C-alpha cells in the first residue's frame, strides 16, 4: 500500500471541496472495497477524506411518504429498519443477499452504490484492463469471462457491476442526493448514476470530481409483491451470476431489473411494459441485444429462468 495523507471532514461541503481540491483524493467511510483495492495498488489515492463524522447516518421519512436514507447508513441497519422491511422489501432482501454479516456491519449506503467491479482482470495488475489503464486493452475479451457482462458491453470492457442494492433501488425508482464542492446540491435518478463502458470504462458513474453522495431517497411505497432473487456459485459471500429485482402489482404491471449481467443495474422500459404479458415477453425485452462469450453464454438462459421464477413468486397469492 502506498503512503497517503488523511483528514476528517466536518461537513459534506467541506468533504467535497477537500476531494475536489486535492489531486488523487478519495472519500472513505466503511472502506470495505477501497482498502482492498489500495492493498493491491489498484487504487492509489494520495489523500483520504474520512466522512464517517458527517451527520449522514439516519433514515428519515420524507414529506411525500417516502424515506431518505443517509449515505452513511450501514447495510445491516438499512436491511433491519422496520419501514424498509415493510414497505421496500425488495431492498431489504437485496442488501441481505450481499457480502457477509461482518461486511454489512461496516459497508455504507453510498459505498455500496459506488463499489467497483470484481472482474478478475481488473484485480490482476499483470493483465490488460482499460479500467485500470485506459487504452491498455481488455484481457477478459479473450480470457475467462464466466462472470462477465452480456448486456451493454463494448469492445473496451465487459465487466459487470457487482452490487445488489442498486438493482433493487432501480425498481423502486430511487434517486440520489449529492453535494458538490461549491456546496450546491443535486438529485440524480438512480438509473442515471452508473454508466455503460463505451470507450471510457474507467468512468463508472456520472458524479463530478469531489461530488459526495449525501443520501438515497425512496418515493412513497409502491406496494405490490416485491421479490429479489440472486443466483450465484455458492449460497453466501458471492457475487451474482444473475439477479432479478421485481415489484409486481395485482394487475400484473410493475418494474423489473437485472443484476450481474451488465456494467450497471439493467432496467428496460419495454420490459416493464411487457410484465402483464408474462416472462417470455419480459425476457425478450430485457435480453435484447445480449452479446455473450463461450464462457458466459449460460447467463442468457439462466436469466430467462430466473425471471420466470421471480414472476411466479411475485404473482403468488399473499
mmCIF file of C-alpha atoms in Angstrom:
data_model
loop_
_atom_site.group_PDB
_atom_site.id
_atom_site.type_symbol
_atom_site.label_atom_id
_atom_site.label_comp_id
_atom_site.label_asym_id
_atom_site.label_seq_id
_atom_site.Cartn_x
_atom_site.Cartn_y
_atom_site.Cartn_z
ATOM 1 C CA UNK A 1 0.000 0.000 0.000
ATOM 2 C CA UNK A 2 1.360 3.389 -0.969
ATOM 3 C CA UNK A 3 1.599 6.254 1.536
ATOM 4 C CA UNK A 4 -1.258 8.736 1.705
ATOM 5 C CA UNK A 5 -2.352 11.720 3.780
ATOM 6 C CA UNK A 6 -5.595 11.761 5.751
ATOM 7 C CA UNK A 7 -8.166 14.194 7.144
ATOM 8 C CA UNK A 8 -11.590 14.084 8.782
ATOM 9 C CA UNK A 9 -14.270 16.241 7.191
ATOM 10 C CA UNK A 10 -16.689 18.247 9.336
ATOM 11 C CA UNK A 11 -19.399 18.974 6.758
ATOM 12 C CA UNK A 12 -20.448 17.443 3.424
ATOM 13 C CA UNK A 13 -19.411 20.591 1.550
ATOM 14 C CA UNK A 14 -16.009 20.554 3.273
ATOM 15 C CA UNK A 15 -15.529 16.902 2.321
ATOM 16 C CA UNK A 16 -16.462 17.572 -1.296
ATOM 17 C CA UNK A 17 -14.155 20.588 -1.514
ATOM 18 C CA UNK A 18 -11.266 18.641 0.018
ATOM 19 C CA UNK A 19 -11.512 15.863 -2.561
ATOM 20 C CA UNK A 20 -12.032 18.266 -5.451
ATOM 21 C CA UNK A 21 -9.076 20.389 -4.390
ATOM 22 C CA UNK A 22 -6.559 17.594 -3.853
ATOM 23 C CA UNK A 23 -5.376 15.599 -6.880
ATOM 24 C CA UNK A 24 -5.791 11.882 -6.303
ATOM 25 C CA UNK A 25 -8.041 12.280 -3.241
ATOM 26 C CA UNK A 26 -10.818 9.836 -2.316
ATOM 27 C CA UNK A 27 -13.628 9.689 0.210
ATOM 28 C CA UNK A 28 -13.514 6.865 2.745
ATOM 29 C CA UNK A 29 -16.256 5.571 5.035
ATOM 30 C CA UNK A 30 -16.602 1.813 5.574
ATOM 31 C CA UNK A 31 -13.629 1.109 3.311
ATOM 32 C CA UNK A 32 -14.798 -2.433 2.526
ATOM 33 C CA UNK A 33 -13.910 -2.075 -1.160
ATOM 34 C CA UNK A 34 -11.432 0.804 -1.248
ATOM 35 C CA UNK A 35 -8.973 -0.636 1.270
ATOM 36 C CA UNK A 36 -8.755 -3.935 -0.608
ATOM 37 C CA UNK A 37 -8.019 -2.042 -3.817
ATOM 38 C CA UNK A 38 -5.386 0.079 -2.065
ATOM 39 C CA UNK A 39 -3.611 -3.014 -0.769
ATOM 40 C CA UNK A 40 -3.387 -4.321 -4.330
ATOM 41 C CA UNK A 41 -2.332 -0.865 -5.591
ATOM 42 C CA UNK A 42 -5.253 -0.774 -7.981
ATOM 43 C CA UNK A 43 -6.427 2.342 -6.177
ATOM 44 C CA UNK A 44 -3.578 4.615 -5.069
ATOM 45 C CA UNK A 45 -5.177 7.715 -3.534
ATOM 46 C CA UNK A 46 -2.754 10.391 -2.418
ATOM 47 C CA UNK A 47 -5.202 11.671 0.180
ATOM 48 C CA UNK A 48 -8.179 10.181 2.042
ATOM 49 C CA UNK A 49 -11.071 12.279 3.319
ATOM 50 C CA UNK A 50 -12.882 10.471 6.136
ATOM 51 C CA UNK A 51 -16.622 11.206 6.031
ATOM 52 C CA UNK A 52 -17.654 8.995 8.952
ATOM 53 C CA UNK A 53 -18.163 12.004 11.219
ATOM 54 C CA UNK A 54 -20.783 13.601 8.993
ATOM 55 C CA UNK A 55 -24.424 13.586 10.043
ATOM 56 C CA UNK A 56 -25.486 11.249 7.239
ATOM 57 C CA UNK A 57 -26.261 8.055 9.142
ATOM 58 C CA UNK A 58 -30.026 8.200 9.696
ATOM 59 C CA UNK A 59 -33.142 7.018 7.885
ATOM 60 C CA UNK A 60 -35.920 9.601 7.929
ATOM 61 C CA UNK A 61 -39.402 9.832 6.458
ATOM 62 C CA UNK A 62 -39.912 12.392 3.703
ATOM 63 C CA UNK A 63 -42.822 14.753 3.289
ATOM 64 C CA UNK A 64 -44.365 12.716 0.479
ATOM 65 C CA UNK A 65 -44.333 9.437 2.399
ATOM 66 C CA UNK A 66 -41.003 8.053 1.220
ATOM 67 C CA UNK A 67 -37.700 7.530 3.008
ATOM 68 C CA UNK A 68 -34.423 9.420 2.938
ATOM 69 C CA UNK A 69 -31.513 7.061 3.626
ATOM 70 C CA UNK A 70 -28.327 8.781 4.690
ATOM 71 C CA UNK A 71 -25.159 7.936 2.782
ATOM 72 C CA UNK A 72 -23.515 6.570 5.935
ATOM 73 C CA UNK A 73 -26.334 4.229 6.965
ATOM 74 C CA UNK A 74 -24.693 0.824 7.352
ATOM 75 C CA UNK A 75 -26.078 -2.012 5.256
ATOM 76 C CA UNK A 76 -27.086 -4.003 8.334
ATOM 77 C CA UNK A 77 -29.098 -1.088 9.729
ATOM 78 C CA UNK A 78 -30.751 -0.445 6.380
ATOM 79 C CA UNK A 79 -31.912 -4.035 5.954
ATOM 80 C CA UNK A 80 -33.164 -4.178 9.564
ATOM 81 C CA UNK A 81 -35.165 -0.938 9.515
ATOM 82 C CA UNK A 82 -38.863 -1.820 10.066
ATOM 83 C CA UNK A 83 -40.021 0.694 7.445
ATOM 84 C CA UNK A 84 -37.688 -0.743 4.825
ATOM 85 C CA UNK A 85 -38.694 -4.319 5.659
ATOM 86 C CA UNK A 86 -42.399 -3.443 5.488
ATOM 87 C CA UNK A 87 -42.609 -1.071 2.523
ATOM 88 C CA UNK A 88 -39.457 -1.729 0.481
ATOM 89 C CA UNK A 89 -38.942 -5.451 0.983
ATOM 90 C CA UNK A 90 -37.044 -5.862 -2.286
ATOM 91 C CA UNK A 91 -34.376 -3.510 -0.927
ATOM 92 C CA UNK A 92 -34.030 -5.327 2.408
ATOM 93 C CA UNK A 93 -33.713 -8.658 0.600
ATOM 94 C CA UNK A 94 -31.130 -7.343 -1.843
ATOM 95 C CA UNK A 95 -28.972 -5.890 0.920
ATOM 96 C CA UNK A 96 -29.083 -9.142 2.895
ATOM 97 C CA UNK A 97 -28.049 -11.064 -0.236
ATOM 98 C CA UNK A 98 -24.764 -9.150 -0.385
ATOM 99 C CA UNK A 99 -21.393 -9.906 1.206
ATOM 100 C CA UNK A 100 -21.290 -11.212 4.789
ATOM 101 C CA UNK A 101 -22.670 -10.025 8.109
ATOM 102 C CA UNK A 102 -19.324 -8.546 9.101
ATOM 103 C CA UNK A 103 -19.034 -6.565 5.876
ATOM 104 C CA UNK A 104 -22.646 -5.385 6.038
ATOM 105 C CA UNK A 105 -21.918 -4.012 9.510
ATOM 106 C CA UNK A 106 -19.269 -1.714 8.011
ATOM 107 C CA UNK A 107 -20.434 -1.069 4.453
ATOM 108 C CA UNK A 108 -22.351 2.152 3.833
ATOM 109 C CA UNK A 109 -25.192 3.038 1.514
ATOM 110 C CA UNK A 110 -23.070 5.336 -0.662
ATOM 111 C CA UNK A 111 -20.108 2.990 -0.683
ATOM 112 C CA UNK A 112 -22.308 0.103 -1.742
ATOM 113 C CA UNK A 113 -23.568 2.120 -4.703
ATOM 114 C CA UNK A 114 -20.051 3.006 -5.827
ATOM 115 C CA UNK A 115 -18.296 -0.338 -5.371
ATOM 116 C CA UNK A 116 -16.098 -1.327 -8.266
ATOM 117 C CA UNK A 117 -16.197 -4.394 -10.480
ATOM 118 C CA UNK A 118 -14.823 -7.728 -9.309
ATOM 119 C CA UNK A 119 -13.685 -8.723 -12.806
ATOM 120 C CA UNK A 120 -10.577 -10.865 -12.201
ATOM 121 C CA UNK A 121 -8.648 -8.989 -14.886
ATOM 122 C CA UNK A 122 -9.335 -5.689 -13.121
ATOM 123 C CA UNK A 123 -7.910 -7.193 -9.930
ATOM 124 C CA UNK A 124 -4.846 -8.729 -11.628
ATOM 125 C CA UNK A 125 -2.397 -5.900 -12.223
ATOM 126 C CA UNK A 126 -0.383 -8.061 -14.614
ATOM 127 C CA UNK A 127 -3.324 -8.161 -17.038
ATOM 128 C CA UNK A 128 -4.536 -5.576 -19.523
ATOM 129 C CA UNK A 129 -7.555 -3.643 -18.230
ATOM 130 C CA UNK A 130 -8.994 -0.451 -19.645
ATOM 131 C CA UNK A 131 -10.461 0.391 -16.252
ATOM 132 C CA UNK A 132 -7.060 0.445 -14.575
ATOM 133 C CA UNK A 133 -5.065 1.714 -17.534
ATOM 134 C CA UNK A 134 -7.226 3.260 -20.289
ATOM 135 C CA UNK A 135 -6.080 2.127 -23.702
ATOM 136 C CA UNK A 136 -4.268 -0.987 -22.461
ATOM 137 C CA UNK A 137 -6.967 -3.351 -23.711
ATOM 138 C CA UNK A 138 -9.405 -5.786 -22.101
ATOM 139 C CA UNK A 139 -7.912 -9.178 -21.263
ATOM 140 C CA UNK A 140 -11.367 -10.508 -20.374
ATOM 141 C CA UNK A 141 -12.464 -10.357 -24.010
ATOM 142 C CA UNK A 142 -10.202 -13.265 -24.893
ATOM 143 C CA UNK A 143 -9.884 -14.743 -21.436
ATOM 144 C CA UNK A 144 -12.002 -16.397 -18.766
ATOM 145 C CA UNK A 145 -15.280 -14.486 -18.841
ATOM 146 C CA UNK A 146 -17.783 -16.630 -16.927
ATOM 147 C CA UNK A 147 -18.758 -13.809 -14.567
ATOM 148 C CA UNK A 148 -18.634 -11.001 -17.111
ATOM 149 C CA UNK A 149 -21.354 -8.949 -18.757
ATOM 150 C CA UNK A 150 -23.646 -9.890 -21.619
ATOM 151 C CA UNK A 151 -25.586 -6.609 -21.900
ATOM 152 C CA UNK A 152 -24.401 -3.085 -22.627
ATOM 153 C CA UNK A 153 -20.883 -4.327 -23.295
ATOM 154 C CA UNK A 154 -18.309 -2.750 -25.584
ATOM 155 C CA UNK A 155 -15.023 -3.696 -27.230
ATOM 156 C CA UNK A 156 -13.296 -1.832 -24.378
ATOM 157 C CA UNK A 157 -14.900 -3.626 -21.409
ATOM 158 C CA UNK A 158 -17.197 -6.498 -20.440
ATOM 159 C CA UNK A 159 -17.007 -6.030 -16.663
ATOM 160 C CA UNK A 160 -20.137 -6.280 -14.526
ATOM 161 C CA UNK A 161 -21.391 -4.016 -11.782
ATOM 162 C CA UNK A 162 -21.243 -6.264 -8.691
ATOM 163 C CA UNK A 163 -23.796 -4.753 -6.302
ATOM 164 C CA UNK A 164 -27.208 -5.970 -5.198
ATOM 165 C CA UNK A 165 -28.632 -2.877 -3.532
ATOM 166 C CA UNK A 166 -28.609 -0.704 -6.662
ATOM 167 C CA UNK A 167 -30.601 -3.328 -8.597
ATOM 168 C CA UNK A 168 -33.375 -3.119 -6.011
ATOM 169 C CA UNK A 169 -33.193 0.682 -5.916
ATOM 170 C CA UNK A 170 -33.668 0.659 -9.678
ATOM 171 C CA UNK A 171 -37.119 -0.963 -9.476
ATOM 172 C CA UNK A 172 -38.050 1.322 -6.577
ATOM 173 C CA UNK A 173 -37.339 4.411 -8.718
ATOM 174 C CA UNK A 174 -34.969 5.788 -6.100
ATOM 175 C CA UNK A 175 -32.895 8.921 -6.530
ATOM 176 C CA UNK A 176 -29.512 10.009 -5.203
ATOM 177 C CA UNK A 177 -28.899 13.343 -3.481
ATOM 178 C CA UNK A 178 -25.394 14.782 -3.746
ATOM 179 C CA UNK A 179 -23.334 17.720 -2.504
ATOM 180 C CA UNK A 180 -20.884 19.426 -4.839
ATOM 181 C CA UNK A 181 -17.611 21.093 -3.867
ATOM 182 C CA UNK A 182 -19.269 24.539 -4.050
ATOM 183 C CA UNK A 183 -21.932 23.398 -1.572
ATOM 184 C CA UNK A 184 -24.661 23.126 -4.206
ATOM 185 C CA UNK A 185 -26.833 20.009 -4.231
ATOM 186 C CA UNK A 186 -28.422 17.992 -6.992
ATOM 187 C CA UNK A 187 -30.639 14.937 -7.397
ATOM 188 C CA UNK A 188 -29.754 12.096 -9.766
ATOM 189 C CA UNK A 189 -32.271 9.373 -10.722
ATOM 190 C CA UNK A 190 -30.727 6.022 -9.784
ATOM 191 C CA UNK A 191 -30.852 4.884 -13.399
ATOM 192 C CA UNK A 192 -28.585 7.768 -14.382
ATOM 193 C CA UNK A 193 -25.934 7.262 -11.701
ATOM 194 C CA UNK A 194 -23.977 4.409 -13.306
ATOM 195 C CA UNK A 195 -22.599 4.457 -16.855
ATOM 196 C CA UNK A 196 -22.137 1.829 -19.531
ATOM 197 C CA UNK A 197 -18.490 1.268 -20.513
ATOM 198 C CA UNK A 198 -18.483 2.533 -24.090
ATOM 199 C CA UNK A 199 -14.943 3.658 -24.906
ATOM 200 C CA UNK A 200 -14.312 5.017 -21.387
ATOM 201 C CA UNK A 201 -14.897 2.145 -18.935
ATOM 202 C CA UNK A 202 -12.725 3.875 -16.335
ATOM 203 C CA UNK A 203 -15.571 6.407 -15.891
ATOM 204 C CA UNK A 204 -18.111 4.349 -13.983
ATOM 205 C CA UNK A 205 -20.640 6.929 -12.791
ATOM 206 C CA UNK A 206 -21.926 10.427 -13.524
ATOM 207 C CA UNK A 207 -20.629 12.065 -10.341
ATOM 208 C CA UNK A 208 -18.284 15.005 -10.820
ATOM 209 C CA UNK A 209 -14.878 15.200 -9.157
ATOM 210 C CA UNK A 210 -15.454 15.758 -5.457
ATOM 211 C CA UNK A 211 -19.215 15.294 -5.643
ATOM 212 C CA UNK A 212 -20.344 13.480 -2.490
ATOM 213 C CA UNK A 213 -23.403 11.256 -2.197
ATOM 214 C CA UNK A 214 -25.406 12.523 0.781
ATOM 215 C CA UNK A 215 -28.488 10.303 0.649
ATOM 216 C CA UNK A 216 -30.641 7.908 -1.304
ATOM 217 C CA UNK A 217 -34.307 8.908 -1.487
ATOM 218 C CA UNK A 218 -37.105 6.383 -1.918
ATOM 219 C CA UNK A 219 -40.503 7.566 -3.187
ATOM 220 C CA UNK A 220 -43.642 6.606 -1.330
ATOM 221 C CA UNK A 221 -44.128 2.824 -1.193
ATOM 222 C CA UNK A 222 -45.090 1.217 -4.481
ATOM 223 C CA UNK A 223 -46.926 -1.673 -2.841
ATOM 224 C CA UNK A 224 -47.366 -4.899 -4.770
ATOM 225 C CA UNK A 225 -45.282 -8.032 -4.347
ATOM 226 C CA UNK A 226 -41.552 -7.344 -4.126
ATOM 227 C CA UNK A 227 -39.013 -10.049 -4.922
ATOM 228 C CA UNK A 228 -35.236 -10.214 -5.117
ATOM 229 C CA UNK A 229 -33.588 -13.411 -6.305
ATOM 230 C CA UNK A 230 -29.828 -13.849 -6.616
ATOM 231 C CA UNK A 231 -28.243 -16.791 -8.419
ATOM 232 C CA UNK A 232 -24.593 -17.353 -7.511
ATOM 233 C CA UNK A 233 -21.950 -20.044 -7.308
ATOM 234 C CA UNK A 234 -22.359 -20.519 -3.561
ATOM 235 C CA UNK A 235 -25.114 -19.636 -1.123
ATOM 236 C CA UNK A 236 -23.347 -16.729 0.562
ATOM 237 C CA UNK A 237 -20.462 -14.290 0.154
ATOM 238 C CA UNK A 238 -20.536 -14.474 -3.641
ATOM 239 C CA UNK A 239 -21.428 -12.029 -6.376
ATOM 240 C CA UNK A 240 -24.396 -12.620 -8.657
ATOM 241 C CA UNK A 241 -24.167 -14.559 -11.865
ATOM 242 C CA UNK A 242 -27.686 -13.236 -12.425
ATOM 243 C CA UNK A 243 -30.009 -11.410 -10.077
ATOM 244 C CA UNK A 244 -33.570 -10.189 -10.581
ATOM 245 C CA UNK A 245 -35.444 -7.497 -8.674
ATOM 246 C CA UNK A 246 -39.154 -7.003 -9.286
ATOM 247 C CA UNK A 247 -42.129 -5.050 -7.977
ATOM 248 C CA UNK A 248 -45.341 -6.507 -9.379
ATOM 249 C CA UNK A 249 -48.861 -5.181 -8.803
ATOM 250 C CA UNK A 250 -52.089 -7.198 -8.716
ATOM 251 C CA UNK A 251 -52.933 -6.244 -12.294
ATOM 252 C CA UNK A 252 -49.577 -7.623 -13.496
ATOM 253 C CA UNK A 253 -47.938 -4.254 -14.068
ATOM 254 C CA UNK A 254 -44.739 -3.276 -12.329
ATOM 255 C CA UNK A 255 -40.996 -2.928 -12.720
ATOM 256 C CA UNK A 256 -38.173 -5.406 -13.177
ATOM 257 C CA UNK A 257 -34.367 -5.180 -13.352
ATOM 258 C CA UNK A 258 -31.384 -7.487 -13.745
ATOM 259 C CA UNK A 259 -28.070 -7.568 -11.902
ATOM 260 C CA UNK A 260 -24.863 -9.448 -12.657
ATOM 261 C CA UNK A 261 -25.240 -9.057 -16.417
ATOM 262 C CA UNK A 262 -24.125 -5.523 -17.245
ATOM 263 C CA UNK A 263 -21.881 -2.623 -16.263
ATOM 264 C CA UNK A 264 -24.838 -1.172 -14.314
ATOM 265 C CA UNK A 265 -28.194 -2.412 -12.997
ATOM 266 C CA UNK A 266 -30.121 -3.327 -16.137
ATOM 267 C CA UNK A 267 -33.659 -1.982 -16.457
ATOM 268 C CA UNK A 268 -35.528 -1.506 -19.744
ATOM 269 C CA UNK A 269 -38.819 0.367 -20.113
ATOM 270 C CA UNK A 270 -40.043 -2.175 -22.669
ATOM 271 C CA UNK A 271 -39.573 -4.980 -20.127
ATOM 272 C CA UNK A 272 -41.669 -3.120 -17.536
ATOM 273 C CA UNK A 273 -44.385 -2.650 -20.154
ATOM 274 C CA UNK A 274 -44.216 -6.367 -21.012
ATOM 275 C CA UNK A 275 -44.811 -7.590 -17.444
ATOM 276 C CA UNK A 276 -48.568 -8.224 -17.916
ATOM 277 C CA UNK A 277 -47.742 -10.425 -20.940
ATOM 278 C CA UNK A 278 -45.549 -12.822 -18.980
ATOM 279 C CA UNK A 279 -41.980 -13.981 -18.527
ATOM 280 C CA UNK A 280 -41.175 -14.688 -22.185
ATOM 281 C CA UNK A 281 -42.073 -11.152 -23.241
ATOM 282 C CA UNK A 282 -40.152 -9.676 -20.316
ATOM 283 C CA UNK A 283 -37.057 -11.753 -21.052
ATOM 284 C CA UNK A 284 -37.150 -10.842 -24.728
ATOM 285 C CA UNK A 285 -37.164 -7.145 -23.847
ATOM 286 C CA UNK A 286 -34.538 -7.312 -21.094
ATOM 287 C CA UNK A 287 -32.124 -9.539 -23.009
ATOM 288 C CA UNK A 288 -32.490 -7.904 -26.412
ATOM 289 C CA UNK A 289 -29.029 -7.309 -27.866
ATOM 290 C CA UNK A 290 -27.240 -9.653 -25.475
ATOM 291 C CA UNK A 291 -23.662 -10.331 -26.533
ATOM 292 C CA UNK A 292 -22.148 -13.434 -24.965
ATOM 293 C CA UNK A 293 -18.841 -15.266 -24.914
ATOM 294 C CA UNK A 294 -18.429 -19.061 -24.868
ATOM 295 C CA UNK A 295 -17.815 -18.822 -21.102
ATOM 296 C CA UNK A 296 -20.840 -16.730 -20.170
ATOM 297 C CA UNK A 297 -23.414 -17.784 -22.782
ATOM 298 C CA UNK A 298 -25.190 -19.691 -19.998
ATOM 299 C CA UNK A 299 -26.184 -16.365 -18.429
ATOM 300 C CA UNK A 300 -28.874 -15.736 -21.023
ATOM 301 C CA UNK A 301 -30.960 -18.884 -20.335
ATOM 302 C CA UNK A 302 -30.166 -18.529 -16.628
ATOM 303 C CA UNK A 303 -31.600 -15.000 -16.695
ATOM 304 C CA UNK A 304 -34.697 -16.213 -18.544
ATOM 305 C CA UNK A 305 -35.342 -18.940 -15.962
ATOM 306 C CA UNK A 306 -34.696 -16.611 -13.039
ATOM 307 C CA UNK A 307 -37.094 -14.025 -14.458
ATOM 308 C CA UNK A 308 -39.744 -16.723 -14.847
ATOM 309 C CA UNK A 309 -39.233 -17.929 -11.263
ATOM 310 C CA UNK A 310 -39.395 -14.396 -9.871
ATOM 311 C CA UNK A 311 -42.631 -13.640 -11.712
ATOM 312 C CA UNK A 312 -44.218 -16.865 -10.437
ATOM 313 C CA UNK A 313 -43.228 -15.847 -6.935
ATOM 314 C CA UNK A 314 -44.454 -12.283 -7.397
ATOM 315 C CA UNK A 315 -47.879 -13.423 -8.616
ATOM 316 C CA UNK A 316 -48.396 -15.999 -5.884
ATOM 317 C CA UNK A 317 -51.364 -15.113 -3.639
ATOM 318 C CA UNK A 318 -50.304 -13.347 -0.454
#
